[in-house]
Coordinates of C-alpha atoms in Angstrom, one line a residue:
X187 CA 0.0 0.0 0.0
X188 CA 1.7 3.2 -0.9
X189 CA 1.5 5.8 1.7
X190 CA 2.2 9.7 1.5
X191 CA 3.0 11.4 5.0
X192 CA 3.7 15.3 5.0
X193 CA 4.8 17.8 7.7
X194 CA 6.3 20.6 7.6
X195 CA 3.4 23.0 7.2
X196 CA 2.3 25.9 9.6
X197 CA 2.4 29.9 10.1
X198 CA 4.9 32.1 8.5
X199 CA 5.5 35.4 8.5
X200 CA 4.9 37.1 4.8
X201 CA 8.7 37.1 3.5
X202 CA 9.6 33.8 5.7
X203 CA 10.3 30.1 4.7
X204 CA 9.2 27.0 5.1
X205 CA 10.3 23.3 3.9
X206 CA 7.7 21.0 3.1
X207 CA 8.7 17.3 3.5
X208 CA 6.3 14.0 1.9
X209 CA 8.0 10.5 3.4
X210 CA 6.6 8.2 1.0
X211 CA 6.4 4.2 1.0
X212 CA 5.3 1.2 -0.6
X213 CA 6.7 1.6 -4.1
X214 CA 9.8 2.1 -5.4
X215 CA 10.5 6.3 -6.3
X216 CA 13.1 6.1 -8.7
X217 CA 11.3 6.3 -11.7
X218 CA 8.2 8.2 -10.9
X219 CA 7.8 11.8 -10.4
X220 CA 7.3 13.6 -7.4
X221 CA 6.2 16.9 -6.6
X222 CA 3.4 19.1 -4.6
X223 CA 0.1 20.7 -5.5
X224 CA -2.0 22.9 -3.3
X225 CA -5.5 24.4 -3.2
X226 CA -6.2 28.0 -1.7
X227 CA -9.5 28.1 -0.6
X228 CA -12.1 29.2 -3.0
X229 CA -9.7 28.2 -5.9
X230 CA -8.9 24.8 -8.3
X231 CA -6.1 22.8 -6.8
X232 CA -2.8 23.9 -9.0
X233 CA 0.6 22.4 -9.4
X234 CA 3.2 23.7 -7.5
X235 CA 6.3 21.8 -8.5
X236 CA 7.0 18.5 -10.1
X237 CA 10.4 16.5 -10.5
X238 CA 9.5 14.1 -13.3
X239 CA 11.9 11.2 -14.4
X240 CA 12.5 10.1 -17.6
X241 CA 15.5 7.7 -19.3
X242 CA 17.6 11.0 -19.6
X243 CA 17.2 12.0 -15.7
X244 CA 15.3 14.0 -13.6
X245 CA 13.7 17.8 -14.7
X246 CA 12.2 20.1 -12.1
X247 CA 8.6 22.2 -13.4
X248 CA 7.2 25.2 -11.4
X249 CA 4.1 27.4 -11.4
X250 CA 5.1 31.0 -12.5
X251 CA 4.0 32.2 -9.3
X252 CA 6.5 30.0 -7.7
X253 CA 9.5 30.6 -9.8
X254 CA 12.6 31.6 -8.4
X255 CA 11.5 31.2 -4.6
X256 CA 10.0 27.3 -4.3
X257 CA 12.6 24.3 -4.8
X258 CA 11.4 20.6 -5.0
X259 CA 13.9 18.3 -4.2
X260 CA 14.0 14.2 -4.0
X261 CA 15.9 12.4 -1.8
X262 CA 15.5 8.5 -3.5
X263 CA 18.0 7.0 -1.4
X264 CA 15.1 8.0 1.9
X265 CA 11.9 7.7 -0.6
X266 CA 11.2 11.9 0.3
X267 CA 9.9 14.7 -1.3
X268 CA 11.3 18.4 0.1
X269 CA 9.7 21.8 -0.5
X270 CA 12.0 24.4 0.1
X271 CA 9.6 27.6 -0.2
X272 CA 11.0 31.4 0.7
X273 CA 9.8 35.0 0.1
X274 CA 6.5 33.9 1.0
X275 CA 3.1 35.5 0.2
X276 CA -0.2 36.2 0.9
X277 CA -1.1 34.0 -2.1
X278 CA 1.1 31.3 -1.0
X279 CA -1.8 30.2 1.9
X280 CA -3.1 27.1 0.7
X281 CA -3.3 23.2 1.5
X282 CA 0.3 21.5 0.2
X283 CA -0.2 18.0 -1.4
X284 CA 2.5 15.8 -2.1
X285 CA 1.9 13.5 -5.4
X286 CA 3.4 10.8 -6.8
X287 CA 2.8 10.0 -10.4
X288 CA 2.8 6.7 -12.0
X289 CA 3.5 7.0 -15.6
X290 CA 2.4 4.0 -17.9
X291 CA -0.3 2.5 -20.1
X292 CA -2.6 2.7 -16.7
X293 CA -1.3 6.3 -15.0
X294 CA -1.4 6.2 -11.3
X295 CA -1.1 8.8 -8.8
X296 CA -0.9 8.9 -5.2
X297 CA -1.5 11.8 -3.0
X298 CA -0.9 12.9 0.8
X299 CA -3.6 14.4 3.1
X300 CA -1.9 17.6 2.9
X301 CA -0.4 20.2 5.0
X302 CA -1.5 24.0 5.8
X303 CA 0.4 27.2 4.9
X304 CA -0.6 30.5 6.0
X305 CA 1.3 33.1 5.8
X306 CA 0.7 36.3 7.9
X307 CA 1.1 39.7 7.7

């Protein structure tokens, strides 16, 4: 049974940082991708970041509003996920979900319970 655990969420001061961790298990992570989504309230769930593997490595995606101040990194070796997220903003307060994706001829993905962000004035 593959399992998603997150932590790392909480209150942060608008400017501040936090790191995001997903501990995954039950399937082996070196060929899938990993990454986050979240969902603000009142607004479709979004993709934050996503490390996706293919034969020639892994590539890192972002959401333009994340840019330049989130970093998604994957520690295979330990089957985790990290967030690394700074400058935060008002429009960072959402519910973080870790995924893992599946690729194949029957596309899988798992998903977290998620983890709170707000970020305060």
């Amino acid at each position: 049974q593959v399992q998603l655990v997150e932590s790392g969420g909480g209150l942060v001061q608008a400017g501040g940082s936090l790191r995001l961790s997903c501990a995954a298990s039950g399937l082996t992570f070196t060929n899938v991708d990993m990454g986050w989504y979240r969902q603000a309230p009142g607004k479709e769930r979004e993709v934050v970041a996503m490390t996706r593997w293919s034969w020639r490595g892994y590539n890192s995606d972002y959401a333009d509003s994340v840019k330049d101040r989130f970093t998604n990194t994957r520690n295979n070796a330990r089957n985790e996920v990290y967030l690394e997220m700074n400058s935060l903003e008002h429009g960072d307060k959402a519910i973080y979900c870790c995924n893992v994706h599946v690729d194949g001829a029957e596309p899988v993905d798992y998903w977290g319970q998620g983890t709170q962000v707000t970020v305060s004035s």
